[in-house]
mmCIF file of C-alpha atoms in Angstrom:
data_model
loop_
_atom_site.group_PDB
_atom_site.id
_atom_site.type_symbol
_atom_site.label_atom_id
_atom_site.label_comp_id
_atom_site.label_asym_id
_atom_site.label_seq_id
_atom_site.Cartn_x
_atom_site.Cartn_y
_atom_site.Cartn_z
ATOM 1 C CA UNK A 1 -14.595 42.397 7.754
ATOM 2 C CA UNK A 2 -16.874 39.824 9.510
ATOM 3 C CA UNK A 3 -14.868 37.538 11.561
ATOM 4 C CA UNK A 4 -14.960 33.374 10.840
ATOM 5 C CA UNK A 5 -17.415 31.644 12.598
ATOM 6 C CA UNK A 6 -15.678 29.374 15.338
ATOM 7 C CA UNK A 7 -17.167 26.256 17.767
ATOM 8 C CA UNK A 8 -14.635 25.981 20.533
ATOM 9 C CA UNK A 9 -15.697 22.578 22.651
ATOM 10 C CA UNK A 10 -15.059 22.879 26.308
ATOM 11 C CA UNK A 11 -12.871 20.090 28.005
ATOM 12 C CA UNK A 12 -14.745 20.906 31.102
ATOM 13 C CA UNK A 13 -17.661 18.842 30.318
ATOM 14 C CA UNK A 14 -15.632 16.004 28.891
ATOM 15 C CA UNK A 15 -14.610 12.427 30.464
ATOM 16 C CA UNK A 16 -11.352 13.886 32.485
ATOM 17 C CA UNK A 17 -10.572 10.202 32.817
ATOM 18 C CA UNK A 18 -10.072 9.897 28.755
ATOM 19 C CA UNK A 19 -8.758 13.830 27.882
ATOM 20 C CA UNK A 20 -6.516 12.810 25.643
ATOM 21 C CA UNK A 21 -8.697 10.495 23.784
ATOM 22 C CA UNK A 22 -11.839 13.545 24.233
ATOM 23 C CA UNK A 23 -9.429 16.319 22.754
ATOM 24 C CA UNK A 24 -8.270 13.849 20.086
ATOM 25 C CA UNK A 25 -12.378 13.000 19.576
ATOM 26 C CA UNK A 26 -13.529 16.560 19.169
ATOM 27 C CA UNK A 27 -10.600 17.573 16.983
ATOM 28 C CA UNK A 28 -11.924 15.222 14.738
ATOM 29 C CA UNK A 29 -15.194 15.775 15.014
ATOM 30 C CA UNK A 30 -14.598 19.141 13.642
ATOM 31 C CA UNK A 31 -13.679 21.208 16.403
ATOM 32 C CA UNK A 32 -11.922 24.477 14.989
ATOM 33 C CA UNK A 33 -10.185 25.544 18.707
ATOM 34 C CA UNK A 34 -9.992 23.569 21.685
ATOM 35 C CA UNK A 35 -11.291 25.428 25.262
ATOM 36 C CA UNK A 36 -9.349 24.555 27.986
ATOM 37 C CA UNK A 37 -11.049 26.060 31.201
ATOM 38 C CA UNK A 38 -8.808 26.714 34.552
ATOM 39 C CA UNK A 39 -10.167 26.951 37.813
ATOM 40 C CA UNK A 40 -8.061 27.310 40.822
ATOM 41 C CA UNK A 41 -10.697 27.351 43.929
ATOM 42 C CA UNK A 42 -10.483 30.561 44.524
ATOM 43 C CA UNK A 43 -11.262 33.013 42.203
ATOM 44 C CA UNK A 44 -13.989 30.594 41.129
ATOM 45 C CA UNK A 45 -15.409 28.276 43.427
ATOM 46 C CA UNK A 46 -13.923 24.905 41.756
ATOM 47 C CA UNK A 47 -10.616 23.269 40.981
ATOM 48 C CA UNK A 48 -9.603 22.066 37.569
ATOM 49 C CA UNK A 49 -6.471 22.004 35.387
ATOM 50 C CA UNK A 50 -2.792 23.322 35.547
ATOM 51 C CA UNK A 51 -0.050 23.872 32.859
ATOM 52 C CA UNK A 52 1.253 19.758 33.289
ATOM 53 C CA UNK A 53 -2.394 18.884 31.588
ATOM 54 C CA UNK A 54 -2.392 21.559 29.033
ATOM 55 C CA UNK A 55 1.272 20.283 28.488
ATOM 56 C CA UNK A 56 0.452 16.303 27.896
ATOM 57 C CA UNK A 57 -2.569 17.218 25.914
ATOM 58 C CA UNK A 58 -0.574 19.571 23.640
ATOM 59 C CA UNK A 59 0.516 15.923 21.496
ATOM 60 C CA UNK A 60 -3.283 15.374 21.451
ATOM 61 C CA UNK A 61 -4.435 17.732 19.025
ATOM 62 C CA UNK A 62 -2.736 20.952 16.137
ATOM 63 C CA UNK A 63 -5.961 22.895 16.906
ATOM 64 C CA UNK A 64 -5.610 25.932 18.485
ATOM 65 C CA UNK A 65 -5.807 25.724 22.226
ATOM 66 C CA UNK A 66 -7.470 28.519 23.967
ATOM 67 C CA UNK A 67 -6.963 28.531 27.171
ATOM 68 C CA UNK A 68 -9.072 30.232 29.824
ATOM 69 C CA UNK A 69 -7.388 31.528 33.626
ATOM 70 C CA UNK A 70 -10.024 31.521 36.055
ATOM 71 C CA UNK A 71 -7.221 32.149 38.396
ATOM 72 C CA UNK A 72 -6.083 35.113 40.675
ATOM 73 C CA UNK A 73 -3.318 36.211 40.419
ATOM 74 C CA UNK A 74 -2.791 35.138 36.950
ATOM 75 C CA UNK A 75 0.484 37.029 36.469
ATOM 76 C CA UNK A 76 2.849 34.207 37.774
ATOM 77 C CA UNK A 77 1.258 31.640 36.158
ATOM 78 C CA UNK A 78 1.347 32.945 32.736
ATOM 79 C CA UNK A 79 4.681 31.742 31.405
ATOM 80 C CA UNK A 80 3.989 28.256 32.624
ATOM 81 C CA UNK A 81 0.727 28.239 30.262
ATOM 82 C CA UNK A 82 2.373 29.744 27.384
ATOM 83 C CA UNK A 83 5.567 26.623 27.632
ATOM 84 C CA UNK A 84 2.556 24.450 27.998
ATOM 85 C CA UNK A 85 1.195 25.098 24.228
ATOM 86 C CA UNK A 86 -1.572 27.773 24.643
ATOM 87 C CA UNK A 87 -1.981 29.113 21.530
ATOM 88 C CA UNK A 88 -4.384 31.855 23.232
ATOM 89 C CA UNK A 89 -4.527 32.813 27.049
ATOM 90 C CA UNK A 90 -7.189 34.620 28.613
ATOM 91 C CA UNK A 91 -7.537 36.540 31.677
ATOM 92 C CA UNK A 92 -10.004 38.128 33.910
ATOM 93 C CA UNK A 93 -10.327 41.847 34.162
ATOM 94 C CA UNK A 94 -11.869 41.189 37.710
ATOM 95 C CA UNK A 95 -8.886 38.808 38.651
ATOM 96 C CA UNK A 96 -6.417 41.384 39.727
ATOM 97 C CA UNK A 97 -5.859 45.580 39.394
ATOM 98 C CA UNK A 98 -2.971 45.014 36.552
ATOM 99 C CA UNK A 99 -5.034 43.686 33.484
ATOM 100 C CA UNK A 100 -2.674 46.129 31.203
ATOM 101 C CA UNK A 101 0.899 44.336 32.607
ATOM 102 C CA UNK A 102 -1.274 40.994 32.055
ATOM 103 C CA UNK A 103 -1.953 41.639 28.431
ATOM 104 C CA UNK A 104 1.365 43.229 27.824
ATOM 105 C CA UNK A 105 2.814 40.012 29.292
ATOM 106 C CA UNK A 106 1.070 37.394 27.696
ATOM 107 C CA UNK A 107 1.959 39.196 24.206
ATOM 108 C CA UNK A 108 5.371 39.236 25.270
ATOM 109 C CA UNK A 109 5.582 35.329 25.824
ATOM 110 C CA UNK A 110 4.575 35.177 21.717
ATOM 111 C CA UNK A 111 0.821 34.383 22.540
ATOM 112 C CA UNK A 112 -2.311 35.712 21.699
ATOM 113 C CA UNK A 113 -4.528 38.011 24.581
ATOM 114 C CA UNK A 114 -7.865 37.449 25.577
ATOM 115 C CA UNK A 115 -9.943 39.379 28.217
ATOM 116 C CA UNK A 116 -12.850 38.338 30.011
ATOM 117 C CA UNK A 117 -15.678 39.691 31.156
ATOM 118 C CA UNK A 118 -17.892 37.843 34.265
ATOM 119 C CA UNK A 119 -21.657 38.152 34.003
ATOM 120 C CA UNK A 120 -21.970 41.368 36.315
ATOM 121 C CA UNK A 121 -18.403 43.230 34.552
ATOM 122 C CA UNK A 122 -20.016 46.107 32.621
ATOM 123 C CA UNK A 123 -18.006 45.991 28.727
ATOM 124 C CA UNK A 124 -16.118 49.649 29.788
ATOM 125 C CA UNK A 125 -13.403 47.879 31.794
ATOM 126 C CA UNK A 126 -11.921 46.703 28.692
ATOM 127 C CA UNK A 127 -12.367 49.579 26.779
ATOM 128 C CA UNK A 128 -8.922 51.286 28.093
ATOM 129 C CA UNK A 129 -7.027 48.356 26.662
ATOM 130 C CA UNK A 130 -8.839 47.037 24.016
ATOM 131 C CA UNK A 131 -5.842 47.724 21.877
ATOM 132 C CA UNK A 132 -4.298 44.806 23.593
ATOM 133 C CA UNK A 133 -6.670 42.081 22.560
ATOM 134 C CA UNK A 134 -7.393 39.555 20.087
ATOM 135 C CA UNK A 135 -10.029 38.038 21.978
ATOM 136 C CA UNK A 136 -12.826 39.064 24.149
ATOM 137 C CA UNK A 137 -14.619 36.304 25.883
ATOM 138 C CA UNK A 138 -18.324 37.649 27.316
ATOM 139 C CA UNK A 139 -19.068 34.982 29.904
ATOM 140 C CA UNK A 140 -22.674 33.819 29.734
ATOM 141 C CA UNK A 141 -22.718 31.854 32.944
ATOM 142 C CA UNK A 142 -20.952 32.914 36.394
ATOM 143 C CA UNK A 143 -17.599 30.925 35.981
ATOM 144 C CA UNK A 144 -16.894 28.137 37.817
ATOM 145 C CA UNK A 145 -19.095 25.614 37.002
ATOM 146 C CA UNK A 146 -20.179 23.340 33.834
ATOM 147 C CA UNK A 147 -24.040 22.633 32.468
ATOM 148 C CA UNK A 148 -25.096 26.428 33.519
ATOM 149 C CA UNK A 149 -28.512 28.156 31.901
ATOM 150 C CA UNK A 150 -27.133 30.853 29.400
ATOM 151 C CA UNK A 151 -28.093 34.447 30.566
ATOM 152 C CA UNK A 152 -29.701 36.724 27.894
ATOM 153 C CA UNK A 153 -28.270 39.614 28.529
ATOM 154 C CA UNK A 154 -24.871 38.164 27.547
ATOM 155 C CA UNK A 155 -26.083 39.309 23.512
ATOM 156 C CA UNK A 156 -26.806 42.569 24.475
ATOM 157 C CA UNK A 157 -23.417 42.866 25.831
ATOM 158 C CA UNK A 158 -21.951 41.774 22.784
ATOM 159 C CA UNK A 159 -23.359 43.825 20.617
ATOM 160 C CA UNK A 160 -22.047 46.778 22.606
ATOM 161 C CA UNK A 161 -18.760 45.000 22.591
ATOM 162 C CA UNK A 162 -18.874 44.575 18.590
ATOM 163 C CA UNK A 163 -19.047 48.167 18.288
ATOM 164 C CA UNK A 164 -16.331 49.072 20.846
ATOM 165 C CA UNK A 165 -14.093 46.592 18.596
ATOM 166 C CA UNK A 166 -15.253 48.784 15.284
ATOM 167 C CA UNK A 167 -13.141 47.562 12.732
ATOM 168 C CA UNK A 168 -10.233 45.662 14.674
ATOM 169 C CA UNK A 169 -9.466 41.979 14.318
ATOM 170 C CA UNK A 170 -10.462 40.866 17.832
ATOM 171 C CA UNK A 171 -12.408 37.417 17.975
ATOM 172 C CA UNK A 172 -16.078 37.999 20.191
ATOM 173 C CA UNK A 173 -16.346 34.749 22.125
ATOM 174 C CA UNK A 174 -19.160 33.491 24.206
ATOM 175 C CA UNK A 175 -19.159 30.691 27.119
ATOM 176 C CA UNK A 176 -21.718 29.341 28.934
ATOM 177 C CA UNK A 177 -25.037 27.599 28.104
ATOM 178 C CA UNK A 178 -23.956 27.572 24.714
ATOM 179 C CA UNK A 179 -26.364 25.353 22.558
ATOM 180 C CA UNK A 180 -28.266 24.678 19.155
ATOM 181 C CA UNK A 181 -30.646 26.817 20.396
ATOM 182 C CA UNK A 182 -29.049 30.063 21.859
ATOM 183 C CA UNK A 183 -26.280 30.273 19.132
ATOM 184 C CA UNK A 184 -28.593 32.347 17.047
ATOM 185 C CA UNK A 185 -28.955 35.468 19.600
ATOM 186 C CA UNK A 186 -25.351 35.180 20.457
ATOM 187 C CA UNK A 187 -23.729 35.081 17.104
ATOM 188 C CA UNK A 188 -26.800 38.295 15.497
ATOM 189 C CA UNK A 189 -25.348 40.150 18.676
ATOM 190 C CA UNK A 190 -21.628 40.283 17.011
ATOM 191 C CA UNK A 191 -19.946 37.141 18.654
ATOM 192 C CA UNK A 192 -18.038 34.907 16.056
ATOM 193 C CA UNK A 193 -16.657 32.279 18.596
ATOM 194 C CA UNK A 194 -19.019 29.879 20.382
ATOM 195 C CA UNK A 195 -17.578 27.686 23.358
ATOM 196 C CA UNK A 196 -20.132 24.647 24.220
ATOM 197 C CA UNK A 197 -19.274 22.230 27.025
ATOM 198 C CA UNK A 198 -22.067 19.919 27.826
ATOM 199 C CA UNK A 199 -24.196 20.726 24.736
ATOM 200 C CA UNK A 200 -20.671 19.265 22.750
ATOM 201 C CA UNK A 201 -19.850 16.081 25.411
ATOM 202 C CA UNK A 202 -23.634 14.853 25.215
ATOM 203 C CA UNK A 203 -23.835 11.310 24.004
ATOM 204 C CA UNK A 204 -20.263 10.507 24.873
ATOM 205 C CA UNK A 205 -18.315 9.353 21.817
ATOM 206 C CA UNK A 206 -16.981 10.672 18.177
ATOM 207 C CA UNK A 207 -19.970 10.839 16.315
ATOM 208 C CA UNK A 208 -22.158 12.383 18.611
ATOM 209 C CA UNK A 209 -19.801 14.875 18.976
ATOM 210 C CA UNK A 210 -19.661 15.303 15.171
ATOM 211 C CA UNK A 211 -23.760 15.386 14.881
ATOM 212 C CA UNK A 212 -23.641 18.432 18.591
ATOM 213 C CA UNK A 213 -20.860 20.082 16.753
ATOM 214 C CA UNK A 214 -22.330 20.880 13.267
ATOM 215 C CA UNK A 215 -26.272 21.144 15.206
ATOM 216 C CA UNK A 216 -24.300 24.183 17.248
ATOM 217 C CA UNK A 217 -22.545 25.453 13.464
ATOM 218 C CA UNK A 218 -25.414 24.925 11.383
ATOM 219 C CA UNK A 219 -27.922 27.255 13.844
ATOM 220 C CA UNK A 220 -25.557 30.265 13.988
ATOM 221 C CA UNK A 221 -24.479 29.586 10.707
ATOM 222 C CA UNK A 222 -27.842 30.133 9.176
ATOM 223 C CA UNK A 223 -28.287 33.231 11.998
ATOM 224 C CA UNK A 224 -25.590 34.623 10.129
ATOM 225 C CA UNK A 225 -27.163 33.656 6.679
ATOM 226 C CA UNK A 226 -24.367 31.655 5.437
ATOM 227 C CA UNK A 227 -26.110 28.745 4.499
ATOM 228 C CA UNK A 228 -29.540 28.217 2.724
#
């Protein structure tokens, strides 16, 4: 069964000095999850958010909050992120050599799993613990930085990701250069959840948010001939 189509706006690209007021804006501008991006300098080559911002934006917004590590290790941090209100955490298979104990952990703590892929990860690292998912997010940028040009190749890697999923209910989420414009390839390839950043925070306030929002839905809608 064909999995719901999804637009999951990235905080990244939002006004960090108004978060609570962005999360609040794209909830209502018909966000379905919210994409919190973590960056710790280190495995990726920028600094971002911890568990205390997850935590005060939590009031903010009943959407789900899917929340990315692009930290190494990931391990000790988990439990922090899971008390903060991630609904879904996500971690790197090239962040550390324990991606099974990650998985196994984060189920533990009540959450939902997610595994990432980075640009260069070839789709058979998962495979040994694709049992352990419900989310695999195929990275369509190198991490680490906001406003990136999507790489093509991402699709091709979905597709092949689609079929190593066969008939499980895992969500296929893409992230990086996400627009109007590239939704179509991404969500024919087998993805069902589309993260946008800057091509969501154009234009700065509610209702162009609403306007980038359905432009993103509408295109991969129609890709997926749902709507006339």
């Amino acid at each position: 069964m064909r999995r719901p189509l999804l637009i999951a706006p990235s905080i990244l690209a939002s006004d960090f000095a108004r978060l609570g007021e962005e999360v609040r804006a794209v909830d209502q501008a018909g966000a379905d999850w919210i994409h919190i991006d973590v960056m710790d300098g280190h495995f990726v080559p920028n600094i971002s958010i911890g568990p205390d911002v997850v935590k005060a934006l939590r009031p903010h917004s009943k959407k789900t909050f899917d929340v990315h590590l692009m930290i190494a290790p990931c391990d000790p941090y988990l439990d922090a992120f899971a008390k903060a209100g991630s609904d879904i955490i996500t971690v790197h298979v090239e962040a550390g050599p324990h991606i099974h104990r990650s998985l196994q952990a984060i189920r533990a703590l009540g959450k939902k799993a997610g595994v990432t892929l980075n640009p260069g990860t070839p789709e058979s690292t998962i495979e040994p613990v694709i049992d352990l998912v419900d989310l695999i997010l195929v990275m369509s940028v190198n991490p680490g930085f906001g406003g990136q040009k999507y790489i093509p190749y991402a699709a091709e890697k979905v597709a092949r990701l689609r079929a190593l999923a066969g008939g499980r209910p895992i969500d296929i989420e893409v992230d990086g250069g996400v627009t109007a414009e590239t939704a179509p390839d991404i969500v024919r390839a087998g993805a069902n959840v589309l993260v946008a950043g800057s091509a969501v925070f154009k234009g700065g306030n509610g209702d162009h948010y609403r306007a980038n929002i359905a432009a993103i839905r509408n295109a991969a809608a129609l890709a997926r001939g749902e709507v006339a």
